[in-house]
GROMACS .gro file of C-alpha atoms in nm:
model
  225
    1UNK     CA    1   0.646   0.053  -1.941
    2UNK     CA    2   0.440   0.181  -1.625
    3UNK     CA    3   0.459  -0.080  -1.342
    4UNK     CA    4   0.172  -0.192  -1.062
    5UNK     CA    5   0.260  -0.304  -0.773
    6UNK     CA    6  -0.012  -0.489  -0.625
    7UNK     CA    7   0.002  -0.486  -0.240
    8UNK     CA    8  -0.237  -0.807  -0.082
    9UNK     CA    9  -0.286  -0.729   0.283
   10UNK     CA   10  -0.516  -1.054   0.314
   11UNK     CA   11  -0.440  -1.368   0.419
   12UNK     CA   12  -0.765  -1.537   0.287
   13UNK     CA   13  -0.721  -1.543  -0.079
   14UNK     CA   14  -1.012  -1.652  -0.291
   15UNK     CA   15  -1.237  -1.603   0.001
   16UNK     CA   16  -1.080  -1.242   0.051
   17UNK     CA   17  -1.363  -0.934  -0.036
   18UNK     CA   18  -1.087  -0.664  -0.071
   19UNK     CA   19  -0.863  -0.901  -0.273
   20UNK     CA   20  -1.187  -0.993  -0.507
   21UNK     CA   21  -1.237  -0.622  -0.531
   22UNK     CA   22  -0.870  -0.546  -0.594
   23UNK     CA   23  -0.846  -0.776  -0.868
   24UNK     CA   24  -1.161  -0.631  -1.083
   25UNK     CA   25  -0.993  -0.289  -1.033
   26UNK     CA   26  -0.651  -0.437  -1.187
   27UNK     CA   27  -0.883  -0.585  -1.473
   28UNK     CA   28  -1.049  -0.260  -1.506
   29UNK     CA   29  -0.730  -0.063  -1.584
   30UNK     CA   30  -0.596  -0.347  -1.770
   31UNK     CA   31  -0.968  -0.315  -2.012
   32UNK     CA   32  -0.892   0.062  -1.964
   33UNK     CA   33  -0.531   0.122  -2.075
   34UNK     CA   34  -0.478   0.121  -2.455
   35UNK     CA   35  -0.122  -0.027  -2.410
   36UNK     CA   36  -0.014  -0.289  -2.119
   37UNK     CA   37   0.159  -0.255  -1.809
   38UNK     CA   38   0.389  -0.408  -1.572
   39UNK     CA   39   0.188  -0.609  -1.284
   40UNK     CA   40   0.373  -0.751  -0.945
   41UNK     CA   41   0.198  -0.846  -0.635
   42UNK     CA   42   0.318  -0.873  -0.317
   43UNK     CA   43   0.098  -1.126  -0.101
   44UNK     CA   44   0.232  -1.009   0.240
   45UNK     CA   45   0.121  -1.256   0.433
   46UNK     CA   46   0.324  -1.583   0.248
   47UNK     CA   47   0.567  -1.727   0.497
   48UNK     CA   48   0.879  -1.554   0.289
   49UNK     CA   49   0.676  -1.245   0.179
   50UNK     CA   50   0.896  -1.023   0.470
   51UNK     CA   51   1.226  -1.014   0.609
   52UNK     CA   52   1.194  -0.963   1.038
   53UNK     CA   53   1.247  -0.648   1.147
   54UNK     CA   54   1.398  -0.691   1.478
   55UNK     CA   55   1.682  -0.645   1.715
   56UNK     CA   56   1.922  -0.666   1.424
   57UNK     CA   57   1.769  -0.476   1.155
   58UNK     CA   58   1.660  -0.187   1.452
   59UNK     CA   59   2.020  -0.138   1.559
   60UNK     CA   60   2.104  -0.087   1.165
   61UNK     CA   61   1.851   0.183   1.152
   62UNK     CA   62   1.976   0.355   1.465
   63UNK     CA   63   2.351   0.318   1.329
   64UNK     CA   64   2.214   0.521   1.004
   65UNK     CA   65   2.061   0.780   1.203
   66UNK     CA   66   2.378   0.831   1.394
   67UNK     CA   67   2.646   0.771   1.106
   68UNK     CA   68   2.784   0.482   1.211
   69UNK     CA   69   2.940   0.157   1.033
   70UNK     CA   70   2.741  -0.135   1.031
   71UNK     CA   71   2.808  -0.469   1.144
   72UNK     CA   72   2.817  -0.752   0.885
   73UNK     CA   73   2.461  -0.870   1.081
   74UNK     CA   74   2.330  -0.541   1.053
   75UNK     CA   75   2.432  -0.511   0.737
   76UNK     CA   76   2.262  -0.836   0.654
   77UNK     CA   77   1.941  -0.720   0.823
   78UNK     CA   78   1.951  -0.391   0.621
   79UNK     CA   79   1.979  -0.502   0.295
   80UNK     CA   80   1.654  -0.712   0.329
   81UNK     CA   81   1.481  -0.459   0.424
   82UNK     CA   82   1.650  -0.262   0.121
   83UNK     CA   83   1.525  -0.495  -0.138
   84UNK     CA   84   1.167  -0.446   0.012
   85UNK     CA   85   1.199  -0.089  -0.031
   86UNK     CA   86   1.366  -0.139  -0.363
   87UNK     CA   87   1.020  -0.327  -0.490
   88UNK     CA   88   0.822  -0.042  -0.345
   89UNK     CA   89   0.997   0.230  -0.487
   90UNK     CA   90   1.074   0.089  -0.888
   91UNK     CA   91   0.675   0.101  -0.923
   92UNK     CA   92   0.485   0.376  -1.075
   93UNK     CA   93   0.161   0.307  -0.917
   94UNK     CA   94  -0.018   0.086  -0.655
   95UNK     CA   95  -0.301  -0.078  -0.539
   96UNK     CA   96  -0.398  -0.184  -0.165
   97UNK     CA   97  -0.628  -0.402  -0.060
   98UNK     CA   98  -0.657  -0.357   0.313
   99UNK     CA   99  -0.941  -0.571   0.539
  100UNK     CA  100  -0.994  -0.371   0.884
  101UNK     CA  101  -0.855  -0.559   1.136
  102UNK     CA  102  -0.964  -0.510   1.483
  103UNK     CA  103  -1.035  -0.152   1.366
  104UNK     CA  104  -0.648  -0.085   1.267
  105UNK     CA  105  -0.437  -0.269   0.976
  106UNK     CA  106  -0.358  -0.618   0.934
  107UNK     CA  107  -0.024  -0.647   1.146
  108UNK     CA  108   0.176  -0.807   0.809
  109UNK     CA  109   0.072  -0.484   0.632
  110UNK     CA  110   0.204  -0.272   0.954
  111UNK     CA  111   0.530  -0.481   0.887
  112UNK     CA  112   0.552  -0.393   0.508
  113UNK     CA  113   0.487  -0.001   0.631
  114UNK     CA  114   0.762  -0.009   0.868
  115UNK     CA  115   1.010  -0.189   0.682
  116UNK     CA  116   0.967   0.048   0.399
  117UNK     CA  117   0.972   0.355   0.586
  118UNK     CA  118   1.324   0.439   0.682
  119UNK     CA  119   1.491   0.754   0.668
  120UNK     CA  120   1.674   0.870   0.301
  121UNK     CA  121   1.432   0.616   0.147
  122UNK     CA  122   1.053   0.689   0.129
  123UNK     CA  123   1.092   0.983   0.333
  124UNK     CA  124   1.353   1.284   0.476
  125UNK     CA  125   1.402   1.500   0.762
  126UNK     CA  126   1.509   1.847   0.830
  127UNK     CA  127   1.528   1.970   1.178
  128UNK     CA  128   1.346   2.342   1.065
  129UNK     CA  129   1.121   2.187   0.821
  130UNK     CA  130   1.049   1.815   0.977
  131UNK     CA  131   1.002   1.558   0.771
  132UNK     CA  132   0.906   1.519   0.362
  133UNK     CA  133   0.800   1.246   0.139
  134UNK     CA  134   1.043   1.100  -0.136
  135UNK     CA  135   0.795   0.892  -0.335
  136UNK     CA  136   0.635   1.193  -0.528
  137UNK     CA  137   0.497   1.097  -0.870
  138UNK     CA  138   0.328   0.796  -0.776
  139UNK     CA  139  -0.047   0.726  -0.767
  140UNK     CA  140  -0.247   0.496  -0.540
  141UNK     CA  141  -0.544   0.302  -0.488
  142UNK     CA  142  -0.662   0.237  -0.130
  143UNK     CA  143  -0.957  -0.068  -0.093
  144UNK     CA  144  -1.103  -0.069   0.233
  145UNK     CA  145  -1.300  -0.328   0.358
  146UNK     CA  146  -1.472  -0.426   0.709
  147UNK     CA  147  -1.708  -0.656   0.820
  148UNK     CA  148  -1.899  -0.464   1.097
  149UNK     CA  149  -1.799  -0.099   1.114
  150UNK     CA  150  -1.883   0.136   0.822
  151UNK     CA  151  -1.934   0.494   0.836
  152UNK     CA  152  -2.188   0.675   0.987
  153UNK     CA  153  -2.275   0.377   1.246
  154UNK     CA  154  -2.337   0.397   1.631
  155UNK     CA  155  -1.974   0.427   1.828
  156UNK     CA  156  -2.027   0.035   2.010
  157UNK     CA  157  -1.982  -0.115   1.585
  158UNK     CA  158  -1.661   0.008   1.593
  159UNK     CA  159  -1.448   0.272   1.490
  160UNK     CA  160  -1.199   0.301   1.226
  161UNK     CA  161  -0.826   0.399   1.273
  162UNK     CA  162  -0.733   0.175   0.987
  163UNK     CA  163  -0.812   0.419   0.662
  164UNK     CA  164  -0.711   0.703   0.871
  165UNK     CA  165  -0.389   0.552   0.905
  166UNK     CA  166  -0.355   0.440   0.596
  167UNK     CA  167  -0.425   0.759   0.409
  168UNK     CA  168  -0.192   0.943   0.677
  169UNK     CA  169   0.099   0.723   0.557
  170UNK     CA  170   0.041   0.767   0.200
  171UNK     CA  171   0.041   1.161   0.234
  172UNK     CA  172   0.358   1.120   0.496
  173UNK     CA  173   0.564   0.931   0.245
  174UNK     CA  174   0.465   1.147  -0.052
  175UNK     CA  175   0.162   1.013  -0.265
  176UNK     CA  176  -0.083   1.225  -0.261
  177UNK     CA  177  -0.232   1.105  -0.557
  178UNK     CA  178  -0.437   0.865  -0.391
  179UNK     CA  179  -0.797   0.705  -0.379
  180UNK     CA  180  -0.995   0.549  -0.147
  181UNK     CA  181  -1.303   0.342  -0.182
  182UNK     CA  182  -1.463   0.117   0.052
  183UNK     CA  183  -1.701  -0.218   0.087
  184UNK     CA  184  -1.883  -0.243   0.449
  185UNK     CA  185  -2.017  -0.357   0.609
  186UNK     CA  186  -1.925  -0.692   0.459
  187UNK     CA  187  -2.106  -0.907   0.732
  188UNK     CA  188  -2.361  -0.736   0.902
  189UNK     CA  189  -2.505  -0.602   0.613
  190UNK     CA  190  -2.873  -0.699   0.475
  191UNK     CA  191  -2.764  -0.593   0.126
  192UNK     CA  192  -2.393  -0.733   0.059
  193UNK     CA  193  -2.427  -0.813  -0.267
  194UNK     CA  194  -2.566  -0.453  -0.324
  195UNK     CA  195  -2.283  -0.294  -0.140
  196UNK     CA  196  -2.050  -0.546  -0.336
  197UNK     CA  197  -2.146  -0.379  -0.715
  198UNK     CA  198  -2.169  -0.046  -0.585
  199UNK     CA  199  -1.790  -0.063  -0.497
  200UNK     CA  200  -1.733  -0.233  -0.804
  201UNK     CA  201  -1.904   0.045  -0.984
  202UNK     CA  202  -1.662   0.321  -0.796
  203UNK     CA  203  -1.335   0.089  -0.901
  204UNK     CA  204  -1.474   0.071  -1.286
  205UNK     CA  205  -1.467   0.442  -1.286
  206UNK     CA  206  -1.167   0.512  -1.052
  207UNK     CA  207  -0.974   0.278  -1.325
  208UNK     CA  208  -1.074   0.474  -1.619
  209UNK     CA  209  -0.886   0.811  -1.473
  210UNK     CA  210  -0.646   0.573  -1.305
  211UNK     CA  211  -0.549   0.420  -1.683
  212UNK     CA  212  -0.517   0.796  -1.782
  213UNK     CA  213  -0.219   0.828  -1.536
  214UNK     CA  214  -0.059   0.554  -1.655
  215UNK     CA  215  -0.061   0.673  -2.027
  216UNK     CA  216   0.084   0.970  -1.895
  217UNK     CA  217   0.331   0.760  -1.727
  218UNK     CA  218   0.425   0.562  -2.034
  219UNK     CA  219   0.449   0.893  -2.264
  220UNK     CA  220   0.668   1.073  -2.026
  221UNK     CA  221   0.889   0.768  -1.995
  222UNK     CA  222   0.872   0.787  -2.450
  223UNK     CA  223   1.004   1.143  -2.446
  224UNK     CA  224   1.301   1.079  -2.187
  225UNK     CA  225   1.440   0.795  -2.398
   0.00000   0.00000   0.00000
């Protein structure tokens, strides 16, 4: 059965736009797909959400890059961090929901990124060819939201390094199947509730196609069995 993995990057909940908008995308699909799917989510800022990644957990990294044996801490250390990528990885497809924070990411989702990035799991290196994605075949949805800065406005509302980021780190860990819509301004806007259905329009329609994967998903998955 294809799996979601649901990826919260808000700590406000039911007072949360890109959470509000993540869920009617998830019920979208769910109206969309002719069969069910598998739905986690990962609320990354809950107090047990993330293991640190530290002192400890660094110096297992480096002992990876350089072929050396573990200690039983860093061992520790890297095995939580395993499990993380372990959740990332066993989905099929995923959906962000990422509020711009000071124009970059919120710091828990920054966490998340760099926990699950390591080398020989999301992504490999070659010293000709540099460095490749490992999590081909997956398919994304990226929901932007900000409360001041939105495209197109004067340089002293803001900028944006957080969807540029984001989208980098998709394509640099290998999904390229990826989509990005966006709700902003969410504050300084004299037509939220406008803005609001207009995204909610784009995620109804993104979910019909995005269903479509999934079904694909689910009948490749048939004919390997």
């Amino acid at each position: 059965m294809p799996s979601i993995l649901h990826i919260n990057a808000s700590p406000r909940y039911g007072s949360s736009d890109s959470l509000g908008l993540a869920r009617h995308f998830i019920d979208s699909v769910q109206s969309a797909a002719p069969e069910t799917f598998e739905l986690e989510t990962l609320n990354l800022f809950d107090d047990d959400a993330l293991p640190a990644f530290g002192r400890v957990a660094a110096s297992a990294k480096m002992a990876v890059f350089m072929g050396q044996e573990q200690t039983p801490e860093q061992m520790a250390a890297w095995e939580a961090a395993r499990s993380v990528f372990d959740q990332f990885a066993a989905a099929d497809a995923y959906v962000f929901n990422i509020p711009m924070w000071n124009s970059g990411i919120p710091y828990a989702l920054k966490q998340w990124i760099d926990i699950v990035t390591q080398p020989g799991w999301s992504f490999g290196f070659h010293p000709e060819h540099g460095y490749t994605g490992l999590m081909e075949g997956k398919l994304a949805m990226a929901i932007h939201t900000s409360g001041v800065y939105a495209p197109g406005v004067p340089a002293m509302f803001g900028a944006d390094f957080s969807s540029t980021y984001f989208a980098d780190w998709l394509n640099f860990v290998g999904i390229q199947d990826a989509a990005h819509i966006r709700f902003a301004p969410t504050v300084l806007n004299t037509d939220v509730d406008g803005s609001r259905h207009l995204a909610e329009r784009e995620l109804s329609d993104a979910a019909l196609l995005f269903a479509g994967k999934l079904d694909a998903v689910r009948a490749s998955e048939l004919i390997s069995k």
